[in-house]
Amino acid sequence: GVTVSKIQVALLAEARATQVELNTLAEQIDTSTPEGLLQLLQESALALLRTPENWSHVLASSQTLRSLTEAEAVFNQLSIAERSKFSVETLTNVGGRTNRYQGFKPPEEDPAAYIVVTFLVGTAHDQPLFSEIRTVEELRSELQKLAGMPADYLMVFELLWSPQE
């Protein structure tokens, strides 16, 4: 089986340093290799683990699918659903190619009250990675598990956060 999991963490806007750290990770890590994807997963999970005082909300789901084709379809649906919520993607790193969209101007009104970080993970597991995450302790535990995931379990990983700028 293949397991597709999503963890979304809303951070208070004061977590701008985490936002900057995620930008730096996305720009510097080579995502064209399995080792690079694992490094991005580990480092981004660690970035969140370092700022629990900024955690506000969490939404999580994990499901095991019978076939790789079915898992790929679910993963792609989750990715498109999350990415379509953005007005523009100002930074992407796909397959080791980093692109910055230079024409974006942040709105002049008040900045966002939250930074939402999304982990989409496809793993070679035969059961869901977690059920529900309802407490700070459960979120900490799941982020630690992601940060310590064995390389041979990780099949695909996508990190999204908004706002990026």
CSV table of C-alpha atoms in Angstrom, one decimal:
chain,number,residue,atom,x,y,z
A,1,GLY,CA,0.0,0.0,0.0
A,2,VAL,CA,0.8,3.6,-0.4
A,3,THR,CA,-0.2,6.2,2.2
A,4,VAL,CA,-1.0,9.8,1.3
A,5,SER,CA,-1.0,12.3,4.3
A,6,LYS,CA,-1.6,15.9,4.7
A,7,ILE,CA,-0.7,18.1,7.7
A,8,GLN,CA,-1.6,21.8,7.7
A,9,VAL,CA,-0.4,24.0,10.5
A,10,ALA,CA,-1.6,27.6,10.9
A,11,LEU,CA,1.1,29.7,12.4
A,12,LEU,CA,0.5,33.1,13.9
A,13,ALA,CA,1.8,35.9,11.7
A,14,GLU,CA,4.6,36.5,14.2
A,15,ALA,CA,6.3,33.4,12.7
A,16,ARG,CA,7.8,35.5,9.9
A,17,ALA,CA,11.2,33.9,10.7
A,18,THR,CA,9.7,30.5,9.9
A,19,GLN,CA,8.4,31.9,6.6
A,20,VAL,CA,11.8,33.1,5.7
A,21,GLU,CA,13.4,29.8,6.7
A,22,LEU,CA,11.0,27.9,4.5
A,23,ASN,CA,11.8,30.2,1.6
A,24,THR,CA,15.5,29.6,2.1
A,25,LEU,CA,15.1,25.8,2.3
A,26,ALA,CA,13.0,25.8,-0.9
A,27,GLU,CA,15.6,27.8,-2.7
A,28,GLN,CA,18.7,25.9,-1.6
A,29,ILE,CA,17.7,22.2,-1.4
A,30,ASP,CA,17.9,20.1,-4.5
A,31,THR,CA,14.5,18.4,-4.8
A,32,SER,CA,15.5,16.4,-7.8
A,33,THR,CA,16.9,13.6,-5.6
A,34,PRO,CA,15.2,11.4,-3.0
A,35,GLU,CA,17.8,12.6,-0.5
A,36,GLY,CA,16.9,16.3,-1.3
A,37,LEU,CA,13.2,15.6,-0.8
A,38,LEU,CA,13.9,13.9,2.5
A,39,GLN,CA,16.1,16.8,3.6
A,40,LEU,CA,13.4,19.3,2.7
A,41,LEU,CA,10.9,17.2,4.7
A,42,GLN,CA,13.2,17.0,7.7
A,43,GLU,CA,14.3,20.6,7.7
A,44,SER,CA,10.8,22.1,7.2
A,45,ALA,CA,9.4,19.8,10.0
A,46,LEU,CA,12.2,21.0,12.2
A,47,ALA,CA,11.5,24.6,11.4
A,48,LEU,CA,7.9,24.2,12.6
A,49,LEU,CA,9.1,22.2,15.7
A,50,ARG,CA,11.2,25.1,16.7
A,51,THR,CA,8.3,27.5,17.0
A,52,PRO,CA,5.4,25.7,18.9
A,53,GLU,CA,4.5,29.1,20.5
A,54,ASN,CA,3.2,30.2,17.0
A,55,TRP,CA,1.1,27.1,16.3
A,56,SER,CA,-2.6,28.1,16.1
A,57,HIS,CA,-4.5,25.4,14.3
A,58,VAL,CA,-3.9,22.1,12.7
A,59,LEU,CA,-5.7,20.0,10.1
A,60,ALA,CA,-4.5,16.5,9.3
A,61,SER,CA,-5.6,13.5,7.2
A,62,SER,CA,-3.9,10.2,6.3
A,63,GLN,CA,-5.2,7.4,4.1
A,64,THR,CA,-3.8,4.3,2.7
A,65,LEU,CA,-4.6,3.4,-0.9
A,66,ARG,CA,-4.3,0.0,-2.6
A,67,SER,CA,-2.4,1.0,-5.7
A,68,LEU,CA,0.3,3.5,-6.7
A,69,THR,CA,-2.0,4.9,-9.4
A,70,GLU,CA,-4.8,5.6,-7.0
A,71,ALA,CA,-2.4,7.1,-4.5
A,72,GLU,CA,-0.9,9.4,-7.2
A,73,ALA,CA,-4.4,10.6,-8.2
A,74,VAL,CA,-5.2,11.4,-4.5
A,75,PHE,CA,-1.9,13.2,-4.0
A,76,ASN,CA,-2.3,15.2,-7.1
A,77,GLN,CA,-5.9,16.2,-6.2
A,78,LEU,CA,-4.7,17.4,-2.7
A,79,SER,CA,-1.9,19.3,-4.3
A,80,ILE,CA,-4.1,21.1,-6.8
A,81,ALA,CA,-6.7,21.8,-4.2
A,82,GLU,CA,-4.2,23.5,-1.9
A,83,ARG,CA,-2.3,25.3,-4.7
A,84,SER,CA,-5.5,26.7,-6.2
A,85,LYS,CA,-6.1,28.6,-2.9
A,86,PHE,CA,-3.1,30.8,-3.6
A,87,SER,CA,-3.5,34.0,-5.6
A,88,VAL,CA,0.0,33.4,-7.0
A,89,GLU,CA,2.9,31.0,-6.3
A,90,THR,CA,5.9,33.3,-5.8
A,91,LEU,CA,8.4,30.5,-5.3
A,92,THR,CA,8.5,27.0,-6.6
A,93,ASN,CA,11.1,24.2,-6.5
A,94,VAL,CA,10.1,21.3,-8.6
A,95,GLY,CA,12.5,18.6,-9.6
A,96,GLY,CA,15.4,20.7,-8.4
A,97,ARG,CA,14.4,23.7,-10.6
A,98,THR,CA,13.7,26.9,-8.5
A,99,ASN,CA,11.6,29.6,-10.0
A,100,ARG,CA,10.6,33.0,-8.4
A,101,TYR,CA,7.7,35.0,-9.7
A,102,GLN,CA,9.0,38.6,-9.7
A,103,GLY,CA,5.8,40.5,-10.6
A,104,PHE,CA,3.9,39.9,-7.4
A,105,LYS,CA,3.2,42.9,-5.2
A,106,PRO,CA,1.7,42.1,-1.7
A,107,PRO,CA,-1.6,43.8,-1.0
A,108,GLU,CA,-1.4,47.2,0.7
A,109,GLU,CA,-3.9,46.3,3.4
A,110,ASP,CA,-3.1,44.5,6.6
A,111,PRO,CA,-0.8,41.5,6.2
A,112,ALA,CA,-2.1,38.0,6.8
A,113,ALA,CA,-2.9,37.1,10.3
A,114,TYR,CA,-1.7,33.5,9.8
A,115,ILE,CA,0.9,31.6,7.8
A,116,VAL,CA,-0.4,28.3,6.7
A,117,VAL,CA,2.1,25.5,6.1
A,118,THR,CA,1.1,22.3,4.3
A,119,PHE,CA,2.9,19.0,4.2
A,120,LEU,CA,1.7,16.6,1.5
A,121,VAL,CA,3.5,13.3,1.9
A,122,GLY,CA,3.4,10.0,0.0
A,123,THR,CA,4.9,7.1,1.8
A,124,ALA,CA,5.4,3.4,1.4
A,125,HIS,CA,3.3,2.5,4.4
A,126,ASP,CA,0.5,0.0,4.5
A,127,GLN,CA,-1.5,2.0,7.1
A,128,PRO,CA,-2.3,5.6,7.8
A,129,LEU,CA,0.6,7.5,9.5
A,130,PHE,CA,-1.8,9.0,12.0
A,131,SER,CA,-5.6,9.4,12.7
A,132,GLU,CA,-6.4,12.8,13.9
A,133,ILE,CA,-4.2,15.4,15.4
A,134,ARG,CA,-6.0,17.3,18.2
A,135,THR,CA,-3.4,18.4,20.7
A,136,VAL,CA,0.0,20.2,20.7
A,137,GLU,CA,1.6,17.1,21.9
A,138,GLU,CA,0.1,15.0,19.0
A,139,LEU,CA,1.3,17.6,16.5
A,140,ARG,CA,4.8,17.7,18.0
A,141,SER,CA,4.9,13.9,17.8
A,142,GLU,CA,3.8,13.7,14.2
A,143,LEU,CA,6.2,16.4,13.1
A,144,GLN,CA,9.0,14.5,14.9
A,145,LYS,CA,8.0,11.3,13.0
A,146,LEU,CA,8.1,13.2,9.7
A,147,ALA,CA,11.5,14.7,10.5
A,148,GLY,CA,12.8,11.2,11.4
A,149,MET,CA,11.2,9.3,8.5
A,150,PRO,CA,13.5,6.6,7.0
A,151,ALA,CA,14.6,7.5,3.4
A,152,ASP,CA,13.1,4.4,1.9
A,153,TYR,CA,9.6,5.2,3.1
A,154,LEU,CA,9.4,8.6,1.5
A,155,MET,CA,8.0,8.4,-2.1
A,156,VAL,CA,6.9,12.0,-2.7
A,157,PHE,CA,6.8,15.3,-0.7
A,158,GLU,CA,5.4,18.7,-1.4
A,159,LEU,CA,5.7,21.7,0.9
A,160,LEU,CA,3.4,24.6,0.5
A,161,TRP,CA,3.0,27.7,2.6
A,162,SER,CA,1.0,30.9,2.3
A,163,PRO,CA,1.7,33.7,2.2
A,164,GLN,CA,5.2,33.1,0.7
A,165,GLU,CA,6.0,36.8,0.6
